[in-house]
mmCIF file of C-alpha atoms in Angstrom:
data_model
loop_
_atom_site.group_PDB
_atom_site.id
_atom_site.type_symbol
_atom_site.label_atom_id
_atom_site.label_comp_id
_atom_site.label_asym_id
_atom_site.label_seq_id
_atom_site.Cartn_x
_atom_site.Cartn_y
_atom_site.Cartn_z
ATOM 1 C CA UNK H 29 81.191 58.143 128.303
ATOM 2 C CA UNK H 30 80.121 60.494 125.616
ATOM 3 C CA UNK H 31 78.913 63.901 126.712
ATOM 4 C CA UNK H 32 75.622 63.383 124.989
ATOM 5 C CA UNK H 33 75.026 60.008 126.513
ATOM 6 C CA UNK H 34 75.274 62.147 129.928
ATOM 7 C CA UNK H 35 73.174 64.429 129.332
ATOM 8 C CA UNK H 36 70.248 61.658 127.420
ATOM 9 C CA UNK H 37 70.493 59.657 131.039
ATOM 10 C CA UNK H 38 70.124 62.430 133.067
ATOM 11 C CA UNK H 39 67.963 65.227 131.421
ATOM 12 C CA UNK H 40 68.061 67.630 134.510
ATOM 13 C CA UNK H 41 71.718 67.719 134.808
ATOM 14 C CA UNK H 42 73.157 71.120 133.691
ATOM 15 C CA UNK H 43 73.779 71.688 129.950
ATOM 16 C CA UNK H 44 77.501 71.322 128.344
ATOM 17 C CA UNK H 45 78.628 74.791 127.830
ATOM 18 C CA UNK H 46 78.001 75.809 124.318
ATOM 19 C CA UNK H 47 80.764 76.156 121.645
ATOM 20 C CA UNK H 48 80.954 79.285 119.842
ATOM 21 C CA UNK H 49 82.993 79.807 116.948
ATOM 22 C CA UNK H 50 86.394 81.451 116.218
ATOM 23 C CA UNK H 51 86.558 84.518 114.733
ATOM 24 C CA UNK H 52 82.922 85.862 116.110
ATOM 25 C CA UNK H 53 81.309 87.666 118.527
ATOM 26 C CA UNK H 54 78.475 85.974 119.831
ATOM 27 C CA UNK H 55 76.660 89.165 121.507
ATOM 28 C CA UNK H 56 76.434 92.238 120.235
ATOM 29 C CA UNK H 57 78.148 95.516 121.629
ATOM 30 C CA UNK H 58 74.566 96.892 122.418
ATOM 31 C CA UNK H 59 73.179 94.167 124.166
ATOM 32 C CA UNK H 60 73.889 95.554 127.672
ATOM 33 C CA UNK H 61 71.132 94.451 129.318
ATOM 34 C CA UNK H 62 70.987 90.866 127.896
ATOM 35 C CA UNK H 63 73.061 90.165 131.574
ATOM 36 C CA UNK H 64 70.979 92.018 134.396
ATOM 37 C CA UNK H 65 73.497 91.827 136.956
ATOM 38 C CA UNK H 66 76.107 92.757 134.628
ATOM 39 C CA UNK H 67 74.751 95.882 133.841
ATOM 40 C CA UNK H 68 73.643 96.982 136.616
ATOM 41 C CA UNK H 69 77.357 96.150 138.632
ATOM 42 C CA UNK H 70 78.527 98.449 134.659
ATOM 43 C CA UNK H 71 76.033 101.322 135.367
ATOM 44 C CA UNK H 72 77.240 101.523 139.329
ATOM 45 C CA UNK H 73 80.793 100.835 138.876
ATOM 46 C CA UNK H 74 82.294 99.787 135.865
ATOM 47 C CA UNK H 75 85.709 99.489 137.419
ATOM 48 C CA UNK H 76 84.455 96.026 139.186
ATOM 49 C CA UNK H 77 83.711 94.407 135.559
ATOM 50 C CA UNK H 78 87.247 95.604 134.187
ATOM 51 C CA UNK H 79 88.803 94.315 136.506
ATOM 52 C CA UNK H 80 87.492 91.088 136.457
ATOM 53 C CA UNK H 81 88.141 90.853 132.531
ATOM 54 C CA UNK H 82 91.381 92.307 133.335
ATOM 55 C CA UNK H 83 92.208 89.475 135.992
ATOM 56 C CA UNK H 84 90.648 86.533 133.365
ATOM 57 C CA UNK H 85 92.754 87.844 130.231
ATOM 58 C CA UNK H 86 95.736 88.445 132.176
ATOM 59 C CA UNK H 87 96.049 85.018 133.712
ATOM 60 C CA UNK H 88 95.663 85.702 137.191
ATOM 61 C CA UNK H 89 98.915 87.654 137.222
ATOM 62 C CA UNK H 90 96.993 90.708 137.962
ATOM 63 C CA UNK H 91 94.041 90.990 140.673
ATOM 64 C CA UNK H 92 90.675 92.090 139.944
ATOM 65 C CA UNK H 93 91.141 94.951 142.537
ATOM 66 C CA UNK H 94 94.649 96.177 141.360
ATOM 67 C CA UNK H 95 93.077 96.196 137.218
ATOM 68 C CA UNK H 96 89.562 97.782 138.832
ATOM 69 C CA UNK H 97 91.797 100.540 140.693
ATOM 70 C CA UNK H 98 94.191 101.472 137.684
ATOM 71 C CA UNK H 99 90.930 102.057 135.579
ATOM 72 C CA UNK H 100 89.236 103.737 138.731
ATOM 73 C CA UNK H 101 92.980 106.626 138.007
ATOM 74 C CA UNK H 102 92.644 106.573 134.779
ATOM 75 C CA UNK H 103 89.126 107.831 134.785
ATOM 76 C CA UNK H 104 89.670 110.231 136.749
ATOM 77 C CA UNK H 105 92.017 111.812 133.794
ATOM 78 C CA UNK H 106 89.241 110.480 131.507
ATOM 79 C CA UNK H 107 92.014 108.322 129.552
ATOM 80 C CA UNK H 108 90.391 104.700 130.614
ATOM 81 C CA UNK H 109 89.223 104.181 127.478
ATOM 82 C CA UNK H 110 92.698 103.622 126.652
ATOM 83 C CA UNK H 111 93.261 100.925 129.417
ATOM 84 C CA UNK H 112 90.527 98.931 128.658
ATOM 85 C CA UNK H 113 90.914 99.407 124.859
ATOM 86 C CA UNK H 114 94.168 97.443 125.247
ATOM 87 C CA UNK H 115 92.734 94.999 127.017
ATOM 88 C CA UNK H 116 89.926 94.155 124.242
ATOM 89 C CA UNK H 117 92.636 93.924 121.665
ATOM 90 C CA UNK H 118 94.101 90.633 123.585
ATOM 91 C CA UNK H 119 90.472 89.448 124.233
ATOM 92 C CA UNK H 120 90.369 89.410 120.557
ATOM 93 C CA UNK H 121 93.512 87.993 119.844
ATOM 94 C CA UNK H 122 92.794 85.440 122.723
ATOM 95 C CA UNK H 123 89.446 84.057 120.788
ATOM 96 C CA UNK H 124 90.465 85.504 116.885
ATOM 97 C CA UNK H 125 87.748 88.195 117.285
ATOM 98 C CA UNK H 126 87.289 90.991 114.583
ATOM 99 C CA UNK H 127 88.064 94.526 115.426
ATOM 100 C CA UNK H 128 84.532 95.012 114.783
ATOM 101 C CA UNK H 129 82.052 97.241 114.481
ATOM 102 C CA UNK H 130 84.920 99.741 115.072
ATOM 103 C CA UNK H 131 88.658 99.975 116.286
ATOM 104 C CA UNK H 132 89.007 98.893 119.998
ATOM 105 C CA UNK H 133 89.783 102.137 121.677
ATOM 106 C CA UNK H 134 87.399 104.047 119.556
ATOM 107 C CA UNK H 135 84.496 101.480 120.924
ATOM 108 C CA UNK H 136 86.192 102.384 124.508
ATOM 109 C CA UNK H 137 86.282 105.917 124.454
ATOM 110 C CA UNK H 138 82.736 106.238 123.020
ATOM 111 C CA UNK H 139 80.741 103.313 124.635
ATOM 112 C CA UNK H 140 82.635 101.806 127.526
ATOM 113 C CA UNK H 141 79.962 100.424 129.343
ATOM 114 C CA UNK H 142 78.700 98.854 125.849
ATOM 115 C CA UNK H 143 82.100 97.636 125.508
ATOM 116 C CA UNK H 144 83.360 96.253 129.095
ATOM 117 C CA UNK H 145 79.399 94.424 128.826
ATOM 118 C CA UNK H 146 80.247 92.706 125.632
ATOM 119 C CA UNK H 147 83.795 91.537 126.632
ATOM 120 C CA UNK H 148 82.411 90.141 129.777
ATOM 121 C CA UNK H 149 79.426 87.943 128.081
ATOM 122 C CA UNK H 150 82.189 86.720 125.997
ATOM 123 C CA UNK H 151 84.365 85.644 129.206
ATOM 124 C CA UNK H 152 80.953 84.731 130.042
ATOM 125 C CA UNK H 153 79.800 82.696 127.139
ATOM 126 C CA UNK H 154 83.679 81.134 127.129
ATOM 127 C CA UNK H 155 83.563 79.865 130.070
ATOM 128 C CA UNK H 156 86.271 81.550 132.642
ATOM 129 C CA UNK H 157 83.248 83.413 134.631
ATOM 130 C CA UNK H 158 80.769 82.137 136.535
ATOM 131 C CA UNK H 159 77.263 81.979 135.063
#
């Protein structure tokens, strides 16, 4: 049956997840607080939501907790920005994303909260987390 058929005959079953397209960003790096929870779990402790990105990009082959700790070390030598830059270069090369508005590590090292929120509305909008 065709996916708008199912949702015509039953009007109060959950929407298909929308398609975005290659090559863009569908949020914006400074829309932090367009995910509540998000940003509050960011502002508390951002290791959580890096290593959950870190877990999704990776495949699995890394667990939330081990990503969330190596972040957690790296702070503490304030060279995370560096970790999680790496990882938002393949989240764009995953979904063709531009290195934009600035290089990956620079957007790291000078917003990472802006930064870990964005990639995680675009796991988020994709599909691999849970709404």
């Amino acid at each position: 049956m065709d996916p708008k058929n199912i949702e015509a005959a039953n009007p109060k079953s959950a929407p298909l997840q929308k398609q975005y397209p290659e090559g863009q960003w569908p949020t914006g790096l400074y829309d932090r607080c367009d995910d509540p929870s998000n940003c509050i779990t960011l502002s508390s402790c951002p290791c959580v939501t890096f290593g959950q990105i870190a877990e999704i990009i990776d495949g699995g082959d890394r667990s939330c907790g081990i990503s969330g700790l190596v972040y957690y070390a790296m702070g503490n030598i304030h060279c995370e920005w560096l970790y999680a830059g790496l990882y938002r270069t393949k989240l764009r090369q995953l979904f063709s994303l531009p290195e934009a508005p600035y290089g990956d590590r620079f957007v790291h090292c000078c917003c990472c909260p802006c930064s870990l929120s964005q990639e995680y509305r675009e796991l988020k909008n994709r599909g691999p987390i849970p709404p």
